Amino acid sequence: MTSANPYGDSRFECLGGRGVLFLAAAAGVATSTSYVVQPELTRIAADLGASLATTSTAAGLPILGYMFGLALLVPLVDRHPARQLVSVQLAVLSLSLALAALATNVYAFGIALLISGICASTGAQMSTLAGKHSPIETRGRALGGVTAGISAGVLLGRAVGGGLADGIGWRAMLVIVAGACLVCAAGSRVILPGATQHRDQPYLATLVAMPRLLWTSPELSAAAVSGALWFFAFSLIWMGLSLALALPPLNLSPTVIGLYSLAGVAGIVATRAAGQLADRFGSRPVVFAGLALALACTLAMAPALSFAPWMLLALALFDTGLFAAQVANQRRVLNIDPLQPARFNSVYMVVYFIGGSLGTAIAGPIVSLFGWPAAAATAAFALAAAGALYRMREPRRAD
């Protein structure tokens, strides 16, 4: 379960291969819970006697909850034993999904999903744990494995949720997903480290001090803002593409449009390799290579909307580049303070998530007013800006 401690401190047990594999699987399960109900909104609205608009709003609350969890719960990794922290949150996640399955109105449904979203942020905690409890020479590989699990949860959550709901109904589907979370909670009690963590200041003081890290740590600010820029580009491309494919002249069905997301599998496969490369060569070369690949693919996608083979290839390489950049960049963030990395990762993820939310929000106006090429051009500009900022604020020390 554990290996030699690289820090010389009994508080920091090292995860073995089994621990990293468990974190990857549990992070995927937790992350997927924010997406499993999305394919069934029409049926859920009818069962709850609510409008589709209100039900869609309720189904979006896990994403809002996830953002609160990034800010409020991820810092707890530096304060509580991993075994205790993860198991409790996964248990609450399981309970909230079960309550959503039992909901008789859309308001109870939405509140339960909001709580589930907050607890689903344990996936981000697991990436922090992978970095914190892995030797520095394999930290990127461990982080890449957990990131692959999170990415798989995002990619497969809708597909698995929709498939189960079609077969057994959305309520039974939520019960099964809740059961999976409970299994992961039990596993965390056995597999994850249980050492007591040092608390150098009160929790509220930690939260208040966290935003200042963007000003006091130039390395964190560079990593966070550049990461937000490329997540902005990522979200803009995928949301903009979904809209563009549904509009004339293509008018593709939702099912066909959903198949485009399978191109993201290439990005998931790339995360572990990216982590290994970052361990060997450092984070910066992997970030720059990933951004260069994503930028080239974005420019290639601009005129290729109606040519599916070229678009799918470009999307696969686009995801590969940005997933690789994300793994390497997060490795860099976790290395700023290897003994207490959670507060840095929390700030990073909040800023990163804000960038992605903005990309999603402006995709519709850009595509509807100016067309798909304008969306691709905007994303390309964001990627170029991310690379320039990362280069300008490049730290002198090794990462």
mmCIF file of C-alpha atoms in Angstrom:
data_model
loop_
_atom_site.group_PDB
_atom_site.id
_atom_site.type_symbol
_atom_site.label_atom_id
_atom_site.label_comp_id
_atom_site.label_asym_id
_atom_site.label_seq_id
_atom_site.Cartn_x
_atom_site.Cartn_y
_atom_site.Cartn_z
ATOM 1 C CA MET A 1 0.000 0.000 0.000
ATOM 2 C CA THR A 2 2.847 2.391 0.763
ATOM 3 C CA SER A 3 6.447 2.751 -0.258
ATOM 4 C CA ALA A 4 9.455 4.591 1.067
ATOM 5 C CA ASN A 5 8.783 8.143 2.116
ATOM 6 C CA PRO A 6 10.606 10.700 -0.068
ATOM 7 C CA TYR A 7 10.118 13.522 2.412
ATOM 8 C CA GLY A 8 11.531 11.944 5.543
ATOM 9 C CA ASP A 9 8.287 12.755 7.371
ATOM 10 C CA SER A 10 5.938 10.110 8.710
ATOM 11 C CA ARG A 11 2.936 12.279 7.880
ATOM 12 C CA PHE A 12 3.454 11.741 4.162
ATOM 13 C CA GLU A 13 2.900 8.122 3.214
ATOM 14 C CA CYS A 14 3.622 7.330 -0.410
ATOM 15 C CA LEU A 15 0.995 5.715 -2.581
ATOM 16 C CA GLY A 16 1.904 2.581 -4.455
ATOM 17 C CA GLY A 17 0.520 1.563 -7.823
ATOM 18 C CA ARG A 18 -2.636 0.196 -6.242
ATOM 19 C CA GLY A 19 -3.307 3.499 -4.497
ATOM 20 C CA VAL A 20 -2.884 5.540 -7.685
ATOM 21 C CA LEU A 21 -5.114 3.140 -9.621
ATOM 22 C CA PHE A 22 -7.779 3.436 -6.932
ATOM 23 C CA LEU A 23 -7.577 7.249 -6.983
ATOM 24 C CA ALA A 24 -7.968 7.247 -10.776
ATOM 25 C CA ALA A 25 -11.037 4.997 -10.644
ATOM 26 C CA ALA A 26 -12.649 6.821 -7.721
ATOM 27 C CA ALA A 27 -11.984 10.221 -9.282
ATOM 28 C CA GLY A 28 -13.655 9.044 -12.483
ATOM 29 C CA VAL A 29 -16.712 7.780 -10.617
ATOM 30 C CA ALA A 30 -17.019 10.970 -8.548
ATOM 31 C CA THR A 31 -16.591 13.275 -11.545
ATOM 32 C CA SER A 32 -19.082 11.358 -13.684
ATOM 33 C CA THR A 33 -21.882 12.023 -11.196
ATOM 34 C CA SER A 34 -22.150 15.634 -12.377
ATOM 35 C CA TYR A 35 -23.075 14.481 -15.886
ATOM 36 C CA VAL A 36 -25.109 11.276 -15.613
ATOM 37 C CA VAL A 37 -28.566 12.926 -15.567
ATOM 38 C CA GLN A 38 -28.000 15.229 -18.525
ATOM 39 C CA PRO A 39 -29.191 12.819 -21.290
ATOM 40 C CA GLU A 40 -32.496 12.160 -19.466
ATOM 41 C CA LEU A 41 -33.731 15.684 -18.759
ATOM 42 C CA THR A 42 -36.945 15.307 -20.763
ATOM 43 C CA ARG A 43 -38.022 12.199 -18.847
ATOM 44 C CA ILE A 44 -36.940 13.639 -15.507
ATOM 45 C CA ALA A 45 -38.936 16.815 -16.148
ATOM 46 C CA ALA A 46 -42.032 14.778 -16.971
ATOM 47 C CA ASP A 47 -41.647 12.567 -13.875
ATOM 48 C CA LEU A 48 -41.176 15.557 -11.579
ATOM 49 C CA GLY A 49 -43.952 17.604 -13.173
ATOM 50 C CA ALA A 50 -41.569 20.450 -13.976
ATOM 51 C CA SER A 51 -40.707 22.402 -17.083
ATOM 52 C CA LEU A 52 -37.706 21.362 -19.122
ATOM 53 C CA ALA A 53 -36.079 24.754 -18.468
ATOM 54 C CA THR A 54 -36.377 24.374 -14.691
ATOM 55 C CA THR A 55 -35.139 20.790 -14.801
ATOM 56 C CA SER A 56 -32.182 21.808 -16.970
ATOM 57 C CA THR A 57 -31.274 24.462 -14.408
ATOM 58 C CA ALA A 58 -31.427 21.857 -11.649
ATOM 59 C CA ALA A 59 -29.231 19.513 -13.689
ATOM 60 C CA GLY A 60 -26.673 22.300 -14.032
ATOM 61 C CA LEU A 61 -26.345 22.789 -10.269
ATOM 62 C CA PRO A 62 -23.703 20.043 -9.834
ATOM 63 C CA ILE A 63 -21.301 22.151 -11.897
ATOM 64 C CA LEU A 64 -21.936 25.150 -9.624
ATOM 65 C CA GLY A 65 -21.499 22.921 -6.593
ATOM 66 C CA TYR A 66 -18.269 21.556 -8.028
ATOM 67 C CA MET A 67 -16.847 25.070 -8.166
ATOM 68 C CA PHE A 68 -17.741 25.667 -4.505
ATOM 69 C CA GLY A 69 -16.092 22.368 -3.669
ATOM 70 C CA LEU A 70 -12.890 23.377 -5.454
ATOM 71 C CA ALA A 71 -12.650 26.510 -3.327
ATOM 72 C CA LEU A 72 -13.855 25.150 0.014
ATOM 73 C CA LEU A 73 -13.028 21.444 0.168
ATOM 74 C CA VAL A 74 -9.808 20.891 -1.783
ATOM 75 C CA PRO A 75 -7.727 22.796 0.847
ATOM 76 C CA LEU A 76 -8.827 20.200 3.409
ATOM 77 C CA VAL A 77 -6.345 17.760 1.851
ATOM 78 C CA ASP A 78 -3.584 19.557 3.779
ATOM 79 C CA ARG A 79 -5.527 19.327 7.046
ATOM 80 C CA HIS A 80 -7.137 15.896 7.333
ATOM 81 C CA PRO A 81 -6.067 12.288 6.702
ATOM 82 C CA ALA A 82 -6.838 11.257 3.139
ATOM 83 C CA ARG A 83 -8.557 8.096 4.319
ATOM 84 C CA GLN A 84 -11.032 10.048 6.428
ATOM 85 C CA LEU A 85 -11.537 13.020 4.112
ATOM 86 C CA VAL A 86 -12.220 11.106 0.895
ATOM 87 C CA SER A 87 -14.400 8.424 2.453
ATOM 88 C CA VAL A 88 -16.697 10.956 4.152
ATOM 89 C CA GLN A 89 -17.171 13.021 1.012
ATOM 90 C CA LEU A 90 -17.828 9.988 -1.168
ATOM 91 C CA ALA A 91 -20.364 8.749 1.372
ATOM 92 C CA VAL A 92 -22.161 12.117 1.336
ATOM 93 C CA LEU A 93 -22.002 12.078 -2.475
ATOM 94 C CA SER A 94 -23.657 8.665 -2.453
ATOM 95 C CA LEU A 95 -26.366 9.863 -0.073
ATOM 96 C CA SER A 96 -27.107 12.983 -2.122
ATOM 97 C CA LEU A 97 -27.515 10.933 -5.317
ATOM 98 C CA ALA A 98 -29.862 8.567 -3.509
ATOM 99 C CA LEU A 99 -31.924 11.555 -2.337
ATOM 100 C CA ALA A 100 -32.032 12.856 -5.914
ATOM 101 C CA ALA A 101 -33.353 9.467 -7.003
ATOM 102 C CA LEU A 102 -36.129 9.721 -4.397
ATOM 103 C CA ALA A 103 -37.032 13.356 -5.169
ATOM 104 C CA THR A 104 -40.706 14.078 -5.818
ATOM 105 C CA ASN A 105 -40.227 17.642 -7.062
ATOM 106 C CA VAL A 106 -37.620 19.526 -9.018
ATOM 107 C CA TYR A 107 -36.519 21.644 -6.054
ATOM 108 C CA ALA A 108 -35.558 18.657 -3.917
ATOM 109 C CA PHE A 109 -33.923 17.165 -7.010
ATOM 110 C CA GLY A 110 -31.871 20.330 -7.570
ATOM 111 C CA ILE A 111 -30.757 20.671 -3.939
ATOM 112 C CA ALA A 112 -29.610 17.049 -3.871
ATOM 113 C CA LEU A 113 -27.652 17.551 -7.092
ATOM 114 C CA LEU A 114 -26.050 20.743 -5.753
ATOM 115 C CA ILE A 115 -24.753 18.811 -2.749
ATOM 116 C CA SER A 116 -23.568 16.022 -5.031
ATOM 117 C CA GLY A 117 -21.625 18.549 -7.119
ATOM 118 C CA ILE A 118 -19.887 19.945 -4.033
ATOM 119 C CA CYS A 119 -18.812 16.453 -3.001
ATOM 120 C CA ALA A 120 -17.859 15.485 -6.568
ATOM 121 C CA SER A 121 -14.945 17.916 -6.215
ATOM 122 C CA THR A 122 -13.260 15.112 -4.301
ATOM 123 C CA GLY A 123 -11.987 14.132 -7.757
ATOM 124 C CA ALA A 124 -9.818 17.268 -7.715
ATOM 125 C CA GLN A 125 -8.690 16.377 -4.195
ATOM 126 C CA MET A 126 -7.559 13.019 -5.499
ATOM 127 C CA SER A 127 -5.276 14.649 -8.047
ATOM 128 C CA THR A 128 -3.727 16.624 -5.174
ATOM 129 C CA LEU A 129 -3.321 13.418 -3.179
ATOM 130 C CA ALA A 130 -1.665 11.693 -6.146
ATOM 131 C CA GLY A 131 0.922 14.450 -6.297
ATOM 132 C CA LYS A 132 1.347 14.823 -2.556
ATOM 133 C CA HIS A 133 1.806 11.121 -1.809
ATOM 134 C CA SER A 134 4.001 10.168 -4.786
ATOM 135 C CA PRO A 135 7.791 10.410 -5.017
ATOM 136 C CA ILE A 136 8.851 13.411 -7.054
ATOM 137 C CA GLU A 137 10.378 11.228 -9.770
ATOM 138 C CA THR A 138 6.981 9.603 -10.484
ATOM 139 C CA ARG A 139 4.664 12.474 -9.507
ATOM 140 C CA GLY A 140 3.725 13.354 -13.076
ATOM 141 C CA ARG A 141 2.898 9.756 -13.937
ATOM 142 C CA ALA A 142 0.645 9.436 -10.870
ATOM 143 C CA LEU A 143 -1.041 12.734 -11.623
ATOM 144 C CA GLY A 144 -1.512 11.682 -15.243
ATOM 145 C CA GLY A 145 -3.260 8.500 -14.128
ATOM 146 C CA VAL A 146 -5.734 10.370 -11.912
ATOM 147 C CA THR A 147 -6.312 13.024 -14.584
ATOM 148 C CA ALA A 148 -7.123 10.227 -17.031
ATOM 149 C CA GLY A 149 -9.721 8.951 -14.570
ATOM 150 C CA ILE A 150 -11.290 12.401 -14.214
ATOM 151 C CA SER A 151 -11.337 12.865 -17.982
ATOM 152 C CA ALA A 152 -12.944 9.462 -18.455
ATOM 153 C CA GLY A 153 -15.606 10.435 -15.933
ATOM 154 C CA VAL A 154 -16.427 13.584 -17.894
ATOM 155 C CA LEU A 155 -16.415 11.763 -21.234
ATOM 156 C CA LEU A 156 -18.280 8.631 -20.189
ATOM 157 C CA GLY A 157 -20.624 10.039 -17.544
ATOM 158 C CA ARG A 158 -23.286 11.084 -20.044
ATOM 159 C CA ALA A 159 -22.983 7.861 -22.059
ATOM 160 C CA VAL A 160 -23.174 5.526 -19.052
ATOM 161 C CA GLY A 161 -25.919 7.561 -17.389
ATOM 162 C CA GLY A 162 -27.989 7.686 -20.555
ATOM 163 C CA GLY A 163 -27.539 3.996 -21.282
ATOM 164 C CA LEU A 164 -28.512 2.895 -17.784
ATOM 165 C CA ALA A 165 -31.453 5.296 -17.661
ATOM 166 C CA ASP A 166 -32.763 3.974 -20.967
ATOM 167 C CA GLY A 167 -32.638 0.441 -19.633
ATOM 168 C CA ILE A 168 -33.814 0.748 -16.021
ATOM 169 C CA GLY A 169 -34.991 4.345 -15.580
ATOM 170 C CA TRP A 170 -33.257 7.438 -14.271
ATOM 171 C CA ARG A 171 -34.077 6.810 -10.610
ATOM 172 C CA ALA A 172 -32.587 3.311 -10.635
ATOM 173 C CA MET A 173 -29.608 4.655 -12.579
ATOM 174 C CA LEU A 174 -28.908 7.206 -9.819
ATOM 175 C CA VAL A 175 -29.162 4.474 -7.186
ATOM 176 C CA ILE A 176 -26.561 2.400 -9.039
ATOM 177 C CA VAL A 177 -24.221 5.383 -9.356
ATOM 178 C CA ALA A 178 -24.755 6.122 -5.655
ATOM 179 C CA GLY A 179 -23.802 2.523 -4.912
ATOM 180 C CA ALA A 180 -20.597 2.905 -6.925
ATOM 181 C CA CYS A 181 -19.700 5.992 -4.873
ATOM 182 C CA LEU A 182 -20.328 4.048 -1.660
ATOM 183 C CA VAL A 183 -18.029 1.258 -2.836
ATOM 184 C CA CYS A 184 -15.330 3.852 -3.523
ATOM 185 C CA ALA A 185 -15.893 5.334 -0.050
ATOM 186 C CA ALA A 186 -15.314 1.932 1.508
ATOM 187 C CA GLY A 187 -12.216 1.367 -0.621
ATOM 188 C CA SER A 188 -10.717 4.667 0.456
ATOM 189 C CA ARG A 189 -10.901 3.561 4.099
ATOM 190 C CA VAL A 190 -8.582 0.672 3.245
ATOM 191 C CA ILE A 191 -6.274 1.974 0.535
ATOM 192 C CA LEU A 192 -5.592 5.663 1.172
ATOM 193 C CA PRO A 193 -3.065 7.032 3.701
ATOM 194 C CA GLY A 194 -4.376 7.629 7.203
ATOM 195 C CA ALA A 195 -1.582 9.729 8.712
ATOM 196 C CA THR A 196 -2.588 12.870 10.625
ATOM 197 C CA GLN A 197 -1.866 16.121 8.799
ATOM 198 C CA HIS A 198 -0.216 19.218 10.247
ATOM 199 C CA ARG A 199 -2.439 22.304 10.527
ATOM 200 C CA ASP A 200 -0.346 25.452 10.502
ATOM 201 C CA GLN A 201 -3.303 27.859 10.673
ATOM 202 C CA PRO A 202 -7.094 27.778 11.135
ATOM 203 C CA TYR A 203 -9.198 26.653 8.200
ATOM 204 C CA LEU A 204 -10.921 30.030 7.716
ATOM 205 C CA ALA A 205 -7.568 31.794 7.796
ATOM 206 C CA THR A 206 -6.365 29.419 5.095
ATOM 207 C CA LEU A 207 -9.363 30.226 2.889
ATOM 208 C CA VAL A 208 -8.937 33.973 3.383
ATOM 209 C CA ALA A 209 -5.243 33.782 2.541
ATOM 210 C CA MET A 210 -5.638 31.644 -0.571
ATOM 211 C CA PRO A 211 -6.568 34.401 -3.088
ATOM 212 C CA ARG A 212 -3.398 36.269 -2.110
ATOM 213 C CA LEU A 213 -1.351 33.362 -3.396
ATOM 214 C CA LEU A 214 -2.017 34.622 -6.927
ATOM 215 C CA TRP A 215 -0.068 37.773 -6.052
ATOM 216 C CA THR A 216 2.569 36.317 -3.749
ATOM 217 C CA SER A 217 3.392 33.321 -5.964
ATOM 218 C CA PRO A 218 4.221 34.390 -9.540
ATOM 219 C CA GLU A 219 4.618 30.746 -10.502
ATOM 220 C CA LEU A 220 1.070 29.946 -9.382
ATOM 221 C CA SER A 221 -0.410 33.006 -11.107
ATOM 222 C CA ALA A 222 1.327 32.136 -14.388
ATOM 223 C CA ALA A 223 0.197 28.522 -14.220
ATOM 224 C CA ALA A 224 -3.371 29.412 -13.209
ATOM 225 C CA VAL A 225 -4.031 32.165 -15.747
ATOM 226 C CA SER A 226 -2.396 30.310 -18.635
ATOM 227 C CA GLY A 227 -4.342 27.178 -17.656
ATOM 228 C CA ALA A 228 -7.566 29.204 -17.578
ATOM 229 C CA LEU A 229 -6.815 30.494 -21.068
ATOM 230 C CA TRP A 230 -6.400 27.042 -22.574
ATOM 231 C CA PHE A 231 -9.427 25.659 -20.723
ATOM 232 C CA PHE A 232 -11.317 28.644 -22.139
ATOM 233 C CA ALA A 233 -10.172 27.560 -25.600
ATOM 234 C CA PHE A 234 -11.032 23.909 -24.903
ATOM 235 C CA SER A 235 -14.568 24.729 -23.739
ATOM 236 C CA LEU A 236 -15.121 27.194 -26.573
ATOM 237 C CA ILE A 237 -14.105 24.643 -29.202
ATOM 238 C CA TRP A 238 -16.251 21.806 -27.868
ATOM 239 C CA MET A 239 -19.347 23.875 -27.103
ATOM 240 C CA GLY A 240 -18.984 25.885 -30.303
ATOM 241 C CA LEU A 241 -18.557 22.719 -32.344
ATOM 242 C CA SER A 242 -21.732 21.186 -30.883
ATOM 243 C CA LEU A 243 -23.683 24.278 -31.851
ATOM 244 C CA ALA A 244 -22.126 24.633 -35.295
ATOM 245 C CA LEU A 245 -22.823 21.008 -36.203
ATOM 246 C CA ALA A 246 -26.479 21.419 -35.251
ATOM 247 C CA LEU A 247 -26.974 24.548 -37.367
ATOM 248 C CA PRO A 248 -27.436 24.764 -41.155
ATOM 249 C CA PRO A 249 -26.032 23.601 -43.465
ATOM 250 C CA LEU A 250 -25.060 20.418 -41.549
ATOM 251 C CA ASN A 251 -28.086 20.055 -39.225
ATOM 252 C CA LEU A 252 -26.666 16.959 -37.539
ATOM 253 C CA SER A 253 -28.685 15.046 -34.943
ATOM 254 C CA PRO A 254 -27.734 15.093 -31.236
ATOM 255 C CA THR A 255 -26.676 11.450 -31.475
ATOM 256 C CA VAL A 256 -24.252 12.104 -34.328
ATOM 257 C CA ILE A 257 -22.915 15.213 -32.613
ATOM 258 C CA GLY A 258 -22.328 13.173 -29.453
ATOM 259 C CA LEU A 259 -20.153 10.752 -31.385
ATOM 260 C CA TYR A 260 -17.658 13.551 -31.983
ATOM 261 C CA SER A 261 -16.858 13.459 -28.262
ATOM 262 C CA LEU A 262 -15.273 10.027 -28.758
ATOM 263 C CA ALA A 263 -12.327 11.873 -30.265
ATOM 264 C CA GLY A 264 -11.548 12.893 -26.686
ATOM 265 C CA VAL A 265 -10.466 9.324 -25.902
ATOM 266 C CA ALA A 266 -7.096 10.137 -27.454
ATOM 267 C CA GLY A 267 -6.608 12.870 -24.869
ATOM 268 C CA ILE A 268 -7.321 10.467 -22.025
ATOM 269 C CA VAL A 269 -4.743 8.012 -23.324
ATOM 270 C CA ALA A 270 -2.179 10.815 -23.573
ATOM 271 C CA THR A 271 -2.368 11.938 -19.952
ATOM 272 C CA ARG A 272 -0.274 9.165 -18.438
ATOM 273 C CA ALA A 273 2.403 9.527 -21.134
ATOM 274 C CA ALA A 274 2.410 13.294 -20.583
ATOM 275 C CA GLY A 275 3.004 12.781 -16.879
ATOM 276 C CA GLN A 276 5.916 10.458 -17.579
ATOM 277 C CA LEU A 277 7.446 12.979 -19.985
ATOM 278 C CA ALA A 278 7.032 15.745 -17.415
ATOM 279 C CA ASP A 279 8.810 13.586 -14.825
ATOM 280 C CA ARG A 280 11.698 13.075 -17.218
ATOM 281 C CA PHE A 281 12.060 16.448 -18.926
ATOM 282 C CA GLY A 282 10.219 18.858 -16.617
ATOM 283 C CA SER A 283 6.782 20.431 -16.905
ATOM 284 C CA ARG A 284 7.565 23.379 -19.159
ATOM 285 C CA PRO A 285 8.601 21.488 -22.319
ATOM 286 C CA VAL A 286 5.469 19.323 -22.116
ATOM 287 C CA VAL A 287 3.232 22.377 -21.628
ATOM 288 C CA PHE A 288 4.743 24.180 -24.615
ATOM 289 C CA ALA A 289 4.560 21.089 -26.830
ATOM 290 C CA GLY A 290 0.948 20.488 -25.846
ATOM 291 C CA LEU A 291 -0.046 24.097 -26.506
ATOM 292 C CA ALA A 292 1.739 24.124 -29.861
ATOM 293 C CA LEU A 293 -0.095 20.968 -30.936
ATOM 294 C CA ALA A 294 -3.457 22.334 -29.761
ATOM 295 C CA LEU A 295 -2.880 25.650 -31.528
ATOM 296 C CA ALA A 296 -2.009 23.961 -34.817
ATOM 297 C CA CYS A 297 -5.109 21.775 -34.576
ATOM 298 C CA THR A 298 -7.338 24.739 -33.758
ATOM 299 C CA LEU A 299 -6.170 26.554 -36.885
ATOM 300 C CA ALA A 300 -6.698 23.371 -38.903
ATOM 301 C CA MET A 301 -10.265 22.996 -37.591
ATOM 302 C CA ALA A 302 -11.380 26.478 -38.648
ATOM 303 C CA PRO A 303 -12.099 25.569 -42.311
ATOM 304 C CA ALA A 304 -12.852 21.866 -41.716
ATOM 305 C CA LEU A 305 -16.326 21.850 -40.185
ATOM 306 C CA SER A 306 -17.928 19.925 -43.045
ATOM 307 C CA PHE A 307 -15.074 17.434 -43.458
ATOM 308 C CA ALA A 308 -15.631 14.971 -40.612
ATOM 309 C CA PRO A 309 -12.462 12.804 -40.917
ATOM 310 C CA TRP A 310 -10.170 15.829 -40.783
ATOM 311 C CA MET A 311 -12.177 17.397 -37.965
ATOM 312 C CA LEU A 312 -12.119 14.212 -35.861
ATOM 313 C CA LEU A 313 -8.365 13.846 -36.297
ATOM 314 C CA ALA A 314 -7.809 17.477 -35.363
ATOM 315 C CA LEU A 315 -10.078 17.137 -32.324
ATOM 316 C CA ALA A 316 -8.215 14.050 -31.134
ATOM 317 C CA LEU A 317 -4.851 15.805 -31.388
ATOM 318 C CA PHE A 318 -6.306 18.999 -29.900
ATOM 319 C CA ASP A 319 -7.455 17.100 -26.818
ATOM 320 C CA THR A 320 -4.136 15.257 -26.648
ATOM 321 C CA GLY A 321 -2.222 18.535 -26.578
ATOM 322 C CA LEU A 322 -4.370 20.217 -23.935
ATOM 323 C CA PHE A 323 -4.659 17.165 -21.688
ATOM 324 C CA ALA A 324 -0.862 16.836 -21.790
ATOM 325 C CA ALA A 325 -0.465 20.528 -20.956
ATOM 326 C CA GLN A 326 -2.906 20.212 -18.058
ATOM 327 C CA VAL A 327 -1.102 17.256 -16.474
ATOM 328 C CA ALA A 328 2.287 18.951 -16.751
ATOM 329 C CA ASN A 329 0.969 22.295 -15.535
ATOM 330 C CA GLN A 330 -0.753 20.775 -12.526
ATOM 331 C CA ARG A 331 2.422 18.879 -11.699
ATOM 332 C CA ARG A 332 4.196 22.229 -11.668
ATOM 333 C CA VAL A 333 1.584 23.680 -9.293
ATOM 334 C CA LEU A 334 1.843 20.731 -6.899
ATOM 335 C CA ASN A 335 5.629 21.152 -6.825
ATOM 336 C CA ILE A 336 5.427 24.745 -5.545
ATOM 337 C CA ASP A 337 4.941 23.414 -2.003
ATOM 338 C CA PRO A 338 5.082 19.596 -2.094
ATOM 339 C CA LEU A 339 4.292 19.240 1.630
ATOM 340 C CA GLN A 340 1.135 21.402 1.543
ATOM 341 C CA PRO A 341 0.038 21.509 -2.108
ATOM 342 C CA ALA A 342 -3.756 21.558 -1.684
ATOM 343 C CA ARG A 343 -4.203 25.310 -1.253
ATOM 344 C CA PHE A 344 -2.176 25.976 -4.408
ATOM 345 C CA ASN A 345 -4.121 23.356 -6.345
ATOM 346 C CA SER A 346 -7.418 24.765 -5.059
ATOM 347 C CA VAL A 347 -6.608 28.274 -6.304
ATOM 348 C CA TYR A 348 -5.343 26.862 -9.586
ATOM 349 C CA MET A 349 -8.451 24.785 -10.198
ATOM 350 C CA VAL A 350 -10.856 27.628 -9.361
ATOM 351 C CA VAL A 351 -9.146 29.981 -11.821
ATOM 352 C CA TYR A 352 -8.902 27.180 -14.389
ATOM 353 C CA PHE A 353 -12.600 26.392 -14.006
ATOM 354 C CA ILE A 354 -13.563 30.055 -14.402
ATOM 355 C CA GLY A 355 -11.753 30.101 -17.733
ATOM 356 C CA GLY A 356 -13.641 27.033 -18.919
ATOM 357 C CA SER A 357 -16.982 28.493 -17.823
ATOM 358 C CA LEU A 358 -16.329 31.684 -19.788
ATOM 359 C CA GLY A 359 -15.450 29.657 -22.879
ATOM 360 C CA THR A 360 -18.705 27.744 -22.612
ATOM 361 C CA ALA A 361 -20.701 30.945 -22.073
ATOM 362 C CA ILE A 362 -19.442 32.834 -25.115
ATOM 363 C CA ALA A 363 -19.472 29.902 -27.544
ATOM 364 C CA GLY A 364 -23.147 30.402 -28.418
ATOM 365 C CA PRO A 365 -22.955 34.133 -29.194
ATOM 366 C CA ILE A 366 -19.778 33.756 -31.246
ATOM 367 C CA VAL A 367 -21.038 30.847 -33.351
ATOM 368 C CA SER A 368 -24.503 32.326 -33.883
ATOM 369 C CA LEU A 369 -23.246 35.797 -34.777
ATOM 370 C CA PHE A 370 -19.954 35.143 -36.555
ATOM 371 C CA GLY A 371 -19.810 31.426 -37.344
ATOM 372 C CA TRP A 372 -17.548 28.524 -36.498
ATOM 373 C CA PRO A 373 -14.319 30.015 -37.984
ATOM 374 C CA ALA A 374 -14.607 32.946 -35.556
ATOM 375 C CA ALA A 375 -14.906 30.543 -32.620
ATOM 376 C CA ALA A 376 -11.804 28.657 -33.760
ATOM 377 C CA ALA A 377 -9.896 31.921 -34.236
ATOM 378 C CA THR A 378 -10.844 33.099 -30.735
ATOM 379 C CA ALA A 379 -9.682 29.809 -29.254
ATOM 380 C CA ALA A 380 -6.414 30.031 -31.193
ATOM 381 C CA PHE A 381 -5.804 33.534 -29.812
ATOM 382 C CA ALA A 382 -6.403 32.258 -26.255
ATOM 383 C CA LEU A 383 -3.940 29.399 -26.767
ATOM 384 C CA ALA A 384 -1.292 31.739 -28.130
ATOM 385 C CA ALA A 385 -1.821 34.056 -25.164
ATOM 386 C CA ALA A 386 -1.507 31.122 -22.759
ATOM 387 C CA GLY A 387 1.831 30.125 -24.272
ATOM 388 C CA ALA A 388 3.138 33.695 -24.211
ATOM 389 C CA LEU A 389 2.134 34.197 -20.585
ATOM 390 C CA TYR A 390 3.626 30.883 -19.547
ATOM 391 C CA ARG A 391 6.879 31.832 -21.247
ATOM 392 C CA MET A 392 6.983 35.340 -19.780
ATOM 393 C CA ARG A 393 6.522 34.093 -16.201
ATOM 394 C CA GLU A 394 8.763 31.053 -16.563
ATOM 395 C CA PRO A 395 10.411 30.357 -13.196
ATOM 396 C CA ARG A 396 14.162 30.093 -12.895
ATOM 397 C CA ARG A 397 14.156 27.056 -10.619
ATOM 398 C CA ALA A 398 13.707 23.516 -11.884
ATOM 399 C CA ASP A 399 10.203 22.087 -11.770
#
